[in-house]
Each structure stands twice: as C-alpha cells, then as structure tokens.
Coordinates of C-alpha atoms and ligand atoms in Angstrom, one line a residue:
M1 CA -200.3 62.8 -25.2
V2 CA -201.0 59.1 -25.4
V3 CA -203.4 57.6 -27.9
P4 CA -206.7 56.4 -26.4
Y5 CA -206.6 52.9 -24.9
K6 CA -207.8 50.0 -27.0
H7 CA -207.4 46.4 -26.1
E8 CA -204.7 44.3 -27.7
P9 CA -206.2 42.3 -30.6
F10 CA -206.0 38.5 -30.4
T11 CA -203.9 36.5 -32.9
D12 CA -205.8 34.7 -35.6
F13 CA -204.0 31.3 -35.8
S14 CA -206.0 30.2 -38.9
V15 CA -203.6 32.6 -40.7
E16 CA -200.7 30.6 -41.8
E17 CA -198.1 33.3 -41.1
N18 CA -199.3 33.6 -37.5
R19 CA -199.3 29.8 -37.1
R20 CA -195.8 29.5 -38.4
A21 CA -194.6 32.4 -36.2
L22 CA -195.9 30.7 -33.0
E23 CA -194.5 27.3 -34.1
A24 CA -191.1 28.9 -34.5
A25 CA -191.4 30.6 -31.2
I26 CA -192.3 27.3 -29.4
K27 CA -189.2 25.7 -31.0
Q28 CA -187.1 28.7 -29.8
V29 CA -188.4 28.4 -26.3
E30 CA -187.8 24.6 -26.3
S31 CA -184.2 25.2 -27.2
D32 CA -183.8 27.4 -24.2
L33 CA -185.2 25.2 -21.5
G34 CA -183.6 24.1 -18.2
K35 CA -181.8 27.3 -17.3
D36 CA -181.1 28.7 -13.8
Y37 CA -182.9 31.9 -12.8
P38 CA -181.8 34.2 -10.0
L39 CA -183.7 36.4 -7.6
I40 CA -183.6 40.1 -8.3
I41 CA -183.2 42.3 -5.2
G42 CA -182.3 45.9 -5.7
G43 CA -181.3 45.1 -9.2
E44 CA -178.8 42.5 -8.0
R45 CA -179.1 38.9 -9.4
I46 CA -178.8 36.5 -6.6
M47 CA -178.5 32.7 -7.2
T48 CA -179.4 30.4 -4.3
D49 CA -178.7 26.7 -3.8
D50 CA -182.3 26.0 -3.0
K51 CA -184.2 26.0 -6.2
I52 CA -187.8 25.7 -7.5
K53 CA -187.9 23.1 -10.3
V54 CA -190.4 24.3 -12.8
V55 CA -191.8 21.6 -15.1
N56 CA -194.0 21.5 -18.2
P57 CA -197.4 20.2 -16.9
A58 CA -198.0 18.5 -20.3
N59 CA -194.7 16.6 -19.9
K60 CA -193.5 16.3 -16.3
K61 CA -190.0 15.2 -17.4
E62 CA -189.4 18.4 -19.3
V63 CA -187.8 21.0 -17.0
I64 CA -188.7 24.6 -17.9
G65 CA -186.1 25.9 -15.6
Y66 CA -184.7 26.1 -12.0
V67 CA -185.6 29.2 -10.1
S68 CA -183.7 30.5 -7.1
K69 CA -185.8 30.5 -4.0
A70 CA -185.9 33.3 -1.4
N71 CA -185.8 32.5 2.2
Q72 CA -186.7 34.9 5.1
D73 CA -183.2 36.5 5.2
L74 CA -183.4 37.4 1.5
A75 CA -187.0 38.5 1.9
E76 CA -185.9 40.8 4.7
K77 CA -183.1 42.2 2.5
A78 CA -185.6 42.8 -0.3
H79 CA -188.0 44.5 2.1
R80 CA -185.3 46.8 3.4
I81 CA -184.3 47.8 -0.2
A82 CA -187.9 48.3 -1.2
D83 CA -188.5 50.5 1.8
E84 CA -185.4 52.6 1.1
T85 CA -186.3 52.9 -2.6
F86 CA -189.8 54.1 -1.7
D87 CA -188.3 57.2 -0.2
W88 CA -187.5 58.6 -3.6
W89 CA -189.6 56.5 -5.9
R90 CA -192.8 58.0 -4.3
K91 CA -191.8 61.4 -5.5
T92 CA -191.2 60.5 -9.2
K93 CA -193.6 62.0 -11.8
A94 CA -196.6 59.9 -12.8
Q95 CA -195.5 60.4 -16.4
F96 CA -192.1 58.9 -15.8
R97 CA -193.7 55.8 -14.2
A98 CA -196.4 55.5 -16.9
D99 CA -193.8 55.8 -19.7
I100 CA -192.0 52.7 -18.3
L101 CA -195.2 50.8 -18.8
F102 CA -195.8 52.1 -22.3
R103 CA -192.3 51.1 -23.3
A104 CA -192.6 47.7 -21.6
A105 CA -196.0 47.1 -23.4
A106 CA -194.3 47.9 -26.7
I107 CA -191.5 45.5 -26.0
V108 CA -193.9 42.7 -25.2
R109 CA -196.0 43.5 -28.2
R110 CA -192.9 43.2 -30.5
R111 CA -192.0 39.8 -28.9
K112 CA -195.5 38.7 -28.4
H113 CA -195.2 35.1 -29.8
E114 CA -192.1 34.5 -27.7
F115 CA -194.0 35.2 -24.5
T116 CA -197.1 33.2 -25.7
A117 CA -194.9 30.2 -26.6
H118 CA -193.4 30.4 -23.1
L119 CA -196.9 30.4 -21.5
V120 CA -197.8 27.3 -23.6
K121 CA -194.8 25.5 -22.0
E122 CA -194.7 26.9 -18.4
G123 CA -198.5 27.1 -17.9
G124 CA -199.7 24.3 -20.2
K125 CA -201.9 26.8 -22.0
P126 CA -203.4 26.1 -25.5
W127 CA -202.4 28.7 -28.1
K128 CA -205.6 30.7 -28.0
E129 CA -205.5 30.9 -24.2
A130 CA -201.8 31.7 -24.1
D131 CA -202.2 34.4 -26.7
A132 CA -205.0 36.0 -24.7
D133 CA -202.9 35.9 -21.5
T134 CA -200.1 37.8 -23.3
A135 CA -202.6 40.3 -24.8
E136 CA -204.0 40.9 -21.3
A137 CA -200.6 41.6 -19.8
I138 CA -200.0 44.2 -22.6
D139 CA -203.5 45.6 -21.8
F140 CA -202.8 46.0 -18.1
M141 CA -199.6 47.9 -18.8
E142 CA -201.3 50.2 -21.3
F143 CA -204.4 50.7 -19.3
Y144 CA -202.8 51.3 -15.9
G145 CA -200.3 53.7 -17.4
R146 CA -203.2 55.8 -18.8
Q147 CA -205.1 55.5 -15.5
M148 CA -202.2 56.9 -13.6
L149 CA -202.0 59.9 -15.8
E150 CA -205.7 60.5 -15.2
I151 CA -205.4 60.2 -11.4
D152 CA -202.4 62.5 -11.5
K153 CA -204.6 65.3 -12.7
G154 CA -206.2 65.4 -9.2
V155 CA -209.8 65.6 -8.1
E156 CA -211.8 68.9 -8.0
I157 CA -213.0 69.8 -4.6
N158 CA -214.6 73.0 -3.2
S159 CA -212.7 76.0 -1.7
R160 CA -214.2 78.9 0.2
P161 CA -212.9 82.4 -0.8
I162 CA -210.4 82.4 2.1
E163 CA -208.7 79.1 1.3
N164 CA -207.1 77.0 -1.4
N165 CA -208.1 73.4 -1.0
R166 CA -206.6 70.5 -2.9
F167 CA -207.2 66.8 -2.9
H168 CA -204.9 64.3 -4.5
Y169 CA -203.7 60.7 -4.1
I170 CA -200.3 59.6 -2.9
P171 CA -198.8 56.1 -2.9
L172 CA -198.9 53.8 0.2
G173 CA -195.5 52.3 0.6
V174 CA -194.0 48.8 0.2
G175 CA -196.5 46.4 -1.3
V176 CA -196.3 42.6 -1.3
V177 CA -197.8 41.2 -4.5
I178 CA -198.6 37.5 -4.5
S179 CA -199.9 36.1 -7.7
P180 CA -201.5 32.8 -9.0
W181 CA -200.3 30.4 -11.7
N182 CA -203.4 30.4 -13.9
F183 CA -203.0 33.8 -15.6
L184 CA -199.3 33.5 -15.1
F185 CA -198.4 36.5 -17.2
A186 CA -201.5 38.8 -17.1
I187 CA -202.5 38.7 -13.4
M188 CA -198.9 38.6 -12.2
C189 CA -198.0 41.5 -14.4
G190 CA -201.2 43.5 -13.8
T191 CA -201.1 43.3 -10.0
T192 CA -197.3 44.2 -10.0
V193 CA -197.4 47.1 -12.4
A194 CA -200.5 48.6 -10.8
A195 CA -198.7 48.8 -7.5
M196 CA -195.6 50.2 -9.1
V197 CA -197.1 52.8 -11.4
S198 CA -199.1 54.2 -8.4
G199 CA -195.7 55.1 -6.9
N200 CA -195.2 52.1 -4.5
T201 CA -192.3 49.8 -4.4
V202 CA -193.0 46.1 -4.7
L203 CA -192.0 42.6 -3.5
L204 CA -193.2 40.2 -6.1
K205 CA -193.8 36.6 -5.0
P206 CA -195.1 34.8 -8.1
A207 CA -196.7 31.3 -7.9
S208 CA -194.2 28.5 -7.5
A209 CA -195.6 26.6 -10.5
T210 CA -194.9 29.5 -12.8
P211 CA -192.2 31.9 -11.6
I212 CA -190.2 32.1 -14.9
I213 CA -192.6 34.3 -16.8
A214 CA -192.3 36.8 -13.9
Y215 CA -188.5 36.8 -14.3
K216 CA -189.0 37.5 -18.0
M217 CA -191.4 40.4 -17.2
M218 CA -188.7 41.8 -14.9
E219 CA -186.2 41.8 -17.8
V220 CA -188.7 43.7 -19.9
L221 CA -189.4 46.3 -17.3
E222 CA -185.7 46.8 -16.7
E223 CA -185.2 47.3 -20.5
A224 CA -188.0 49.8 -20.4
G225 CA -186.2 51.8 -17.7
L226 CA -187.4 50.5 -14.4
P227 CA -184.9 51.6 -11.7
K228 CA -183.3 49.1 -9.4
G229 CA -185.2 48.2 -6.2
V230 CA -188.6 49.4 -7.3
I231 CA -189.8 45.8 -8.1
N232 CA -188.0 43.0 -6.3
Y233 CA -188.4 39.5 -7.6
I234 CA -188.5 37.0 -4.8
P235 CA -190.1 33.6 -5.6
G236 CA -190.3 31.3 -2.6
S237 CA -192.5 29.1 -0.5
G238 CA -195.9 30.7 0.2
K239 CA -195.9 29.7 3.8
E240 CA -192.2 30.7 4.6
V241 CA -191.8 33.8 2.5
G242 CA -195.4 34.7 2.1
D243 CA -196.3 34.7 5.8
Y244 CA -193.1 36.6 6.7
L245 CA -193.8 39.4 4.2
V246 CA -197.5 39.6 5.1
D247 CA -196.6 39.9 8.8
H248 CA -193.8 42.3 8.3
P249 CA -194.5 45.6 10.2
R250 CA -193.1 47.7 7.3
T251 CA -195.4 46.1 4.7
R252 CA -198.0 48.7 3.9
F253 CA -200.3 46.7 1.7
V254 CA -200.8 43.2 0.3
S255 CA -202.2 42.5 -3.2
F256 CA -203.1 38.8 -3.4
T257 CA -204.8 36.8 -6.1
G258 CA -205.4 33.1 -5.5
S259 CA -207.4 30.6 -3.5
R260 CA -209.9 31.4 -0.8
E261 CA -208.0 29.3 1.7
V262 CA -204.8 31.4 1.3
G263 CA -206.7 34.7 0.7
T264 CA -208.6 34.5 4.0
R265 CA -205.4 33.5 5.8
I266 CA -203.6 36.6 4.4
F267 CA -206.6 38.8 5.3
E268 CA -206.5 37.6 8.9
R269 CA -202.7 37.8 9.3
A270 CA -202.6 41.3 7.7
A271 CA -205.2 42.5 10.2
K272 CA -202.8 42.0 13.1
V273 CA -200.8 45.0 14.1
H274 CA -197.2 44.0 14.9
E275 CA -194.7 45.8 17.1
G276 CA -193.3 48.8 15.3
Q277 CA -196.1 48.9 12.8
K278 CA -197.5 52.4 12.2
W279 CA -200.5 51.7 10.0
L280 CA -203.4 49.4 9.3
K281 CA -202.3 47.3 6.3
R282 CA -204.4 47.6 3.2
T283 CA -205.4 44.3 1.5
I284 CA -206.5 43.7 -2.0
I285 CA -207.6 40.1 -2.0
E286 CA -209.1 38.4 -5.1
M287 CA -210.1 34.7 -4.6
G288 CA -212.0 31.9 -6.2
G289 CA -215.4 31.4 -7.7
K290 CA -218.2 28.9 -8.3
D291 CA -219.6 30.5 -11.4
T292 CA -223.0 29.7 -12.8
I293 CA -224.6 30.1 -16.2
V294 CA -228.4 30.3 -16.0
V295 CA -230.3 29.2 -19.1
D296 CA -233.9 30.5 -19.4
K297 CA -236.9 28.8 -21.0
D298 CA -236.9 31.4 -23.8
S299 CA -233.3 31.3 -25.0
D300 CA -231.0 30.5 -27.9
L301 CA -229.9 27.0 -26.8
E302 CA -227.1 26.7 -29.4
L303 CA -225.6 30.0 -28.0
A304 CA -226.1 28.6 -24.5
A305 CA -224.3 25.4 -25.3
D306 CA -221.4 27.1 -26.9
A307 CA -221.1 29.6 -24.0
I308 CA -221.2 26.8 -21.4
T309 CA -218.7 24.6 -23.3
Y310 CA -216.1 27.3 -23.7
S311 CA -216.6 28.8 -20.2
A312 CA -216.3 25.3 -18.6
F313 CA -213.4 23.9 -20.6
G314 CA -211.3 26.9 -21.8
F315 CA -207.9 26.4 -20.2
S316 CA -209.3 23.2 -18.7
G317 CA -211.6 25.1 -16.4
Q318 CA -208.7 26.6 -14.5
K319 CA -210.1 30.1 -14.4
C320 CA -211.7 31.7 -11.4
S321 CA -214.4 32.8 -13.8
A322 CA -215.0 29.3 -15.3
C323 CA -218.5 28.0 -15.6
S324 CA -218.7 25.0 -13.2
R325 CA -222.5 25.1 -12.7
V326 CA -225.4 25.3 -15.1
V327 CA -228.9 26.0 -13.9
A328 CA -231.4 25.4 -16.7
H329 CA -235.2 25.8 -16.8
E330 CA -236.8 22.4 -16.7
E331 CA -238.4 22.9 -20.2
V332 CA -235.1 23.3 -21.9
Y333 CA -232.9 21.2 -19.6
D334 CA -232.7 18.0 -21.6
E335 CA -232.1 19.6 -24.9
L336 CA -229.4 21.9 -23.5
L337 CA -227.7 19.0 -21.7
D338 CA -227.7 16.9 -25.0
R339 CA -226.1 19.8 -26.9
V340 CA -223.4 20.4 -24.3
V341 CA -222.6 16.7 -24.0
H342 CA -222.4 16.4 -27.8
K343 CA -220.2 19.4 -28.2
T344 CA -217.9 18.2 -25.3
K345 CA -217.5 14.8 -26.9
E346 CA -217.1 16.0 -30.4
H347 CA -215.0 19.2 -30.0
V348 CA -213.3 19.3 -26.7
N349 CA -210.2 17.1 -27.3
Y350 CA -207.2 17.4 -25.1
G351 CA -203.4 16.8 -25.3
D352 CA -200.1 18.6 -25.4
P353 CA -200.9 22.3 -26.0
T354 CA -197.9 22.8 -28.3
D355 CA -200.2 21.1 -30.8
N356 CA -202.8 23.7 -31.7
S357 CA -205.4 21.1 -32.6
H358 CA -206.0 20.5 -28.9
Y359 CA -208.8 22.4 -27.3
M360 CA -207.5 21.7 -23.8
G361 CA -204.1 21.1 -22.3
P362 CA -203.2 19.6 -18.9
V363 CA -204.0 20.8 -15.4
I364 CA -201.2 22.5 -13.6
D365 CA -199.7 19.9 -11.3
Q366 CA -200.2 16.7 -9.3
G367 CA -201.9 18.5 -6.5
A368 CA -204.5 20.0 -8.9
Y369 CA -204.9 16.6 -10.7
D370 CA -205.6 14.7 -7.4
K371 CA -208.0 17.3 -6.2
I372 CA -210.0 17.4 -9.4
M373 CA -210.1 13.6 -9.7
D374 CA -211.4 13.5 -6.1
Y375 CA -214.2 15.9 -7.0
I376 CA -215.0 13.7 -10.0
K377 CA -215.3 10.7 -7.7
I378 CA -217.7 12.7 -5.5
G379 CA -219.6 13.8 -8.6
K380 CA -220.2 10.2 -9.6
E381 CA -221.9 9.7 -6.3
E382 CA -223.9 12.9 -6.4
G383 CA -225.0 13.0 -10.0
K384 CA -225.1 11.3 -13.4
L385 CA -221.8 11.2 -15.4
M386 CA -222.6 12.3 -19.0
A387 CA -219.1 12.8 -20.4
G388 CA -215.5 12.4 -19.4
G389 CA -214.7 11.4 -15.9
K390 CA -211.2 9.9 -16.5
G391 CA -207.7 11.2 -16.0
D392 CA -204.2 10.2 -17.0
D393 CA -201.2 11.5 -15.1
S394 CA -198.6 9.2 -16.6
K395 CA -196.8 11.8 -18.7
G396 CA -198.6 15.1 -17.9
W397 CA -201.6 15.9 -15.8
F398 CA -204.5 15.3 -18.2
I399 CA -208.2 15.1 -17.3
E400 CA -211.1 14.6 -19.6
P401 CA -213.7 17.3 -20.0
T402 CA -216.4 16.1 -17.6
V403 CA -220.1 16.8 -17.5
F404 CA -222.4 15.8 -14.6
A405 CA -226.2 16.0 -14.8
D406 CA -229.1 15.9 -12.3
L407 CA -227.2 17.4 -9.4
A408 CA -228.9 18.8 -6.3
P409 CA -228.2 22.6 -6.0
D410 CA -226.5 22.0 -2.7
A411 CA -224.3 19.0 -3.9
T412 CA -220.6 19.3 -3.0
I413 CA -219.6 19.7 -6.6
M414 CA -222.2 22.4 -7.0
Q415 CA -220.8 24.4 -4.0
E416 CA -217.0 24.0 -3.9
E417 CA -214.5 25.4 -6.4
I418 CA -213.1 22.5 -8.4
F419 CA -210.8 24.5 -10.7
G420 CA -210.7 21.9 -13.4
P421 CA -212.6 20.7 -16.5
V422 CA -215.8 19.7 -14.7
V423 CA -219.3 21.2 -15.1
G424 CA -222.5 20.2 -13.3
F425 CA -226.1 20.7 -14.4
T426 CA -229.2 21.2 -12.2
K427 CA -232.8 22.0 -13.1
A428 CA -235.1 24.9 -12.0
K429 CA -238.9 25.2 -12.2
S430 CA -238.8 28.9 -12.9
F431 CA -236.5 31.8 -13.7
D432 CA -236.8 33.0 -10.1
E433 CA -235.8 29.6 -8.7
A434 CA -232.9 29.6 -11.2
L435 CA -231.6 32.9 -9.8
E436 CA -232.0 31.6 -6.2
I437 CA -229.9 28.6 -7.0
A438 CA -227.3 30.7 -8.8
N439 CA -226.9 32.8 -5.7
N440 CA -226.7 29.9 -3.3
T441 CA -222.9 29.6 -3.0
E442 CA -220.5 31.5 -0.7
Y443 CA -218.8 33.0 -3.8
G444 CA -219.9 35.8 -6.1
L445 CA -217.4 36.2 -8.9
T446 CA -218.9 35.7 -12.4
G447 CA -222.2 34.5 -13.9
A448 CA -224.1 34.6 -17.1
V449 CA -227.8 34.5 -18.1
I450 CA -228.8 33.2 -21.5
S451 CA -232.3 34.6 -22.2
N452 CA -234.5 36.4 -24.7
N453 CA -236.7 37.7 -22.0
R454 CA -236.0 41.3 -21.3
A455 CA -237.8 41.3 -17.9
H456 CA -235.7 38.3 -16.8
I457 CA -232.5 40.0 -17.9
E458 CA -233.4 43.1 -15.9
K459 CA -234.3 41.0 -12.9
A460 CA -230.9 39.2 -13.0
R461 CA -229.1 42.6 -13.4
E462 CA -230.6 43.5 -10.0
D463 CA -230.6 40.1 -8.2
F464 CA -227.8 37.9 -9.5
H465 CA -225.2 38.8 -7.0
V466 CA -221.9 38.5 -8.7
G467 CA -219.1 41.0 -9.6
N468 CA -219.1 40.2 -13.3
L469 CA -222.5 39.4 -14.8
Y470 CA -222.8 38.7 -18.5
F471 CA -225.9 38.3 -20.7
N472 CA -226.1 36.0 -23.8
R473 CA -222.4 35.1 -23.7
G474 CA -220.1 33.0 -21.5
C475 CA -218.9 34.0 -18.1
T476 CA -215.1 34.1 -18.8
A477 CA -212.8 36.3 -20.8
A478 CA -213.1 39.8 -19.2
I479 CA -211.1 42.4 -21.1
V480 CA -209.0 45.0 -19.4
G481 CA -210.7 48.4 -19.6
Y482 CA -214.0 46.9 -20.9
H483 CA -215.0 44.5 -18.1
P484 CA -213.5 45.6 -14.8
F485 CA -213.0 42.3 -13.0
G486 CA -213.6 41.2 -9.3
G487 CA -216.0 39.4 -7.2
F488 CA -218.4 39.7 -4.2
N489 CA -218.6 37.6 -1.0
M490 CA -215.9 34.9 -0.6
S491 CA -214.6 35.8 -4.1
G492 CA -212.8 38.7 -2.6
T493 CA -212.6 42.5 -2.1
D494 CA -214.0 43.3 -5.6
S495 CA -211.1 45.5 -6.4
K496 CA -212.0 45.4 -10.1
A497 CA -208.7 44.7 -11.9
G498 CA -208.6 46.5 -15.2
G499 CA -211.2 49.1 -14.0
P500 CA -211.2 52.8 -13.3
D501 CA -210.9 52.4 -9.5
Y502 CA -208.2 49.8 -9.4
L503 CA -205.1 52.0 -8.9
I504 CA -206.8 53.9 -6.1
H505 CA -206.7 50.8 -3.9
H506 CA -202.9 51.2 -4.0
M507 CA -203.0 54.8 -2.9
Q508 CA -204.3 57.1 -0.1
G509 CA -206.1 60.5 -0.5
K510 CA -204.5 63.6 0.9
T511 CA -206.3 66.9 1.5
T512 CA -204.4 70.1 1.8
S513 CA -206.0 73.4 2.8
E514 CA -204.1 76.7 2.7
M515 CA -205.5 79.9 4.1
L516 CA -205.3 82.8 1.6
Ligands
NAD601 N1 -210.5 36.4 -8.4 C1 -209.5 36.5 -9.3 O1 -209.3 37.4 -9.9 C2 -208.7 35.2 -9.5 C3 -207.8 35.2 -10.6 C4 -207.0 34.0 -10.7 C5 -207.1 33.0 -9.9 N2 -207.9 33.1 -8.8 C6 -208.0 31.9 -7.9 O2 -206.7 31.5 -7.6 C7 -206.8 30.1 -7.3 C8 -205.8 29.3 -8.1 O3 -204.5 29.9 -7.9 P1 -203.4 29.2 -7.0 O4 -203.6 27.8 -6.9 O5 -202.1 29.8 -7.4 O6 -203.8 29.8 -5.6 P2 -203.0 29.7 -4.2 O7 -203.8 30.4 -3.2 O8 -202.7 28.3 -3.9 O9 -201.7 30.5 -4.4 C9 -201.7 31.9 -4.8 C10 -200.4 32.5 -4.4 O10 -200.3 32.5 -3.0 C11 -199.1 32.0 -2.5 N3 -199.2 31.5 -1.2 C12 -199.5 30.2 -0.8 N4 -199.5 30.2 0.6 C13 -199.3 31.4 1.0 C14 -199.2 32.0 2.3 N5 -199.3 31.3 3.5 N6 -198.9 33.3 2.4 C15 -198.7 34.1 1.3 N7 -198.8 33.5 0.1 C16 -199.1 32.2 -0.1 C17 -198.7 30.9 -3.6 O11 -197.4 30.6 -3.6 C18 -199.1 31.7 -4.8 O12 -198.1 32.6 -5.2 C19 -208.2 29.6 -7.6 O13 -209.0 29.6 -6.4 C20 -208.7 30.8 -8.5 O14 -210.1 30.9 -8.5 C21 -208.7 34.2 -8.6
LIG602 N1 -210.2 37.6 -15.9 C1 -210.4 36.2 -16.3 C2 -210.3 35.3 -15.1 C3 -209.2 35.4 -14.1 C4 -209.2 34.3 -13.2 O1 -208.7 33.2 -13.3 C5 -211.7 36.0 -17.0 O2 -212.5 36.9 -17.0 O3 -211.9 34.9 -17.5

C-alpha cells in the first residue's frame, strides 16, 4: 500500500537553516561545473566529439558542462534498443515500474537542494522558482506511480451470462519525449516517467539549453532500479535528431512540450505514414500560451495587482502559463495599472539568481533575449511604456520587467507569445467585453478572473475558453494532482499533465471476451 498522494511542500527560505542549505548546495554545484556528459543508450555511456556547450544564462562565460550530442546513427541505435527492450518491459508489473518512481522520488527529496541549486545555475531560476521545479518533479514521480497502480486495477465493463469480458490498458511502444528548457526538471521528468511507468520505452531528447538536469535524472532513475534500455538519453539538435525520431516508422508516439512552431511541425510530420509503419502515431503536444488576467469592476485590486505581478514576472515570464495580457474594466483600469507599475518598480528587481534577493533572473539565451527585445520595440510603437523596457546582454541575458498600457486587443504584443517579462494592459467597457477580448487569441492555455461578482465568475467558468482557469488568484503555478494542466486551441492537445487521464494518453485499451 502506498500512502495517499500529497504534493511536495515548498521550501521556506526565510528560515536560516534552509537558506544556508541552498547556499551550500550552490557552492557545491559551482565546484562541479564544466564536466563532460555522455549519452546513455541501453545503459551504455557514449561520449561523442560533437558537444552541446551549456552555459549559465546569468553569466555566459560560466560553462555548466559539455554534453555529448546524438546524431542520426546514434538515434537509430537508441531506437533499436528501445524497441528490443519494449518486448519484455511491456510485460513488467505496474507495481515494479511504480516502485522505481517512488524510490526515485525519495532520492530526489533527500538531495532536494542539490537539484534546486543546479536549476539555479543551468536554468537561471531564482531560488523560489527552482525549488518549485524540483518539488514538481518529485510530484510527477509520486503522482504517476500511484496513477499507474490505479489504472492497473482495470475498468469494470459488462458481461452477459455466457461470456467473461475484460477491458484493460496496455502500453503503446517506443515513445519519443521532447522537452522544453523552462521547467527543465519538472516537465522533462514528468513527460519521461509518465511514458515509462505506463510500460513504454523512451527516447528522451531534452532541450539543448538544459540537458544536464536530464542526465542527473537518469542517474537517479538508474539508482532507483531502472533497467537498461528503458529510457535512453539522447540530447541533440531538434532538427536533426528530432525530425529523424518523429519520422521513424517504429516510433509509436511522440510526447512534445514546447513552442507552437515546433509542436505543429511535429504534429504534421507524425501524421505521415512511412514505409514499414504499422500504426498511426499518437501525439501528445503541449505548446505555448497568451494568457490573460481579467479584472472586474467589483474586485480586490490589491489581490489583482499581486496576481498580475507574480504571474507576469515569476521566472521572468518564461512560463507557458505566464500572464502577458491584462484586460481590466474601464472603471478600475487606471488604479490597477498604477498598482502594478508601482509593484513592478518597487519589488521586481533582477540579477544573478544565485542571490536570493533577486525576484527575477535572466532569460534563457541570446535567441530569447533578441526576440523579447524585438517585441518590446513593437510594444513601444503599439502602446505606452509604463515600466522597464531595457535589456542588458553584456554578462548574462537580463531584461527589465516591462509593463505596457493602452494597447488595442489585437495589437501584436497582445496576440503573440513573447515568453519574457512583458505584460500589456487593455481596457474593457463591460465584463462581457473583457471575456470576448480574453478569448480573442489563437491560444487557450491559462487565464484568471479577479472578481467579487458570483454571476461573472460563473459566466467565465462557462465562456472563458482556456484549459486552466483560475479565480481570484494568478494564472501560473499549477500543482500536480490538484490542477491538471494543459490547454485548448493552439496551446495543444490538452493532455492534462498531472491529471487523472494523463497516463492513458500513453496507452491503448484492449477488450477481451471469452465464451463460457
Ligand atoms: N503547454 C505546456 O505545458 C508548456 C510547458 C512549457 C513550455 N511550453 C512552451 O514551450 C516553449 C518554450 O520552450 P522551448 O523554447 O524549449 O520550445 P521549442 O519548441 O523551441 O523546443 C522544445 C523542444 O523541441 C526540440 N525541437 C526543436 N526543433 C525540433 C524538431 N524539428 N523536431 C523535434 N524536436 C525539436 C527542442 O530541441 C526542445 O527539446 C514556449 O512556447 C512555451 O509556452 C509549453
Ligand atoms: N505548469 C506551469 C507552467 C508550465 C509551462 O511553462 C504553471 O502552471 O505555471
């Protein structure tokens, strides 16, 4: 029997002991930088000459490590091993697979600050965000382990007196898991272990900006008893290795989390049936967002301002769930805007995230920096700059928390995902109009409504078309097992990570009927 699932508590860094523990862990991680990391294929460590250079986004000169890069030959080798391993792995008991996750979760929990410190360095995450990322990785392992045990009980169906009917889920086959850099531990871990615990074998291609945490997870899973060949670690170029694996006729499913551009490309490519392919590939595709907080006339404006500030600038706005649009009723617009601008200028400082006094760290890389600065330039033409607007990429990739006011609902920066510390405000004449504006993007991931009006909350529950809708709080920070996460429309397939249906996406239902 396992104890009931409860999410991993966050660390309180105002407690001196906790603060010191993370400081020590950061020092430890710093003394360990610059190493070489191999691929892991069928349990074998393979060093390649071609390497991914992983740098600290807060200090470009600091190399976190050099990670071996898979090419198509190595991807093919990994695929063959994953395929062979699936033959016996698919028959292992759910309890055996779940136990690996429970042991792995316990290992990470015991070494929690070490992982968090690594995320501060590799991902540029401030302490609070890095701690939440580690906690979420633990949660995914604990939650999916339990979910698998539930699914293993089977589903009741009817039998007539002359027959014995059964219905149960079986795994799919070899899955390609492609993960993003922003929840470098949690999402990478959650998507990988969900596929594995459901009885599939996995080819894990982590994001090129953050592949080292994935290597560390592999070490933990191996220590927890994961057999060779079940998860194969193959970082590499998205285009070269990613396309090859997505197109491969023996790939049974692809689990992708990342941008709309790459997600739609994978969706299209996976739809093509290649020679020798015996199935239609399953795709689990979770993409970006353009997430809105609606602030009603009758609402707590201080709560609204806090919710907006954290949702817009937590981890420098680099969350698919980040608030990048505010739609406020015209009667409260000016006061709300004043409060958010004040909080941004007073409280949202930024700098090296190893220093816990910084609210925000850097953005992830030069590409992200340039893209966000381009959007800020557009924002200056489309609206009124109220705070921030500058960047500095001399040492790391730092951008000021930026607020734009008086934007048209269809302005570019109100429609396209920026994925940085930029939030835009627009006005609505009524609550109905506010909802219309909130729904006017191609995305549908998260949203929030700040309101004291029960009828308006109920209207939004029906009409605000997003996968994760929150009332009287911000629109980020979903918790595994409590807020199943995934979006509508161009935000993806709404697979709901951390929810009761998630594992089923990695499985297929089988009916057997025996005559008595
Ligand atoms: N909906 C969600 O749950 C969720 C969660 C986190 C991030 N995101 C989204 O992810 C994006 C940020 O992450 P990112 O910059 O890592 O996204 P990205 O799409 O650039 O990269 C994601 C992954 O895809 C790989 N990739 C790139 N080209 C590929 C190809 N042709 N074939 C296969 N794989 C390829 C990358 O190497 C990386 O591992 C944002 O849009 C954000 O909103 C969504
Ligand atoms: N699940 C996270 C977002 C993941 C995407 O970046 C949240 O709810 O804030």
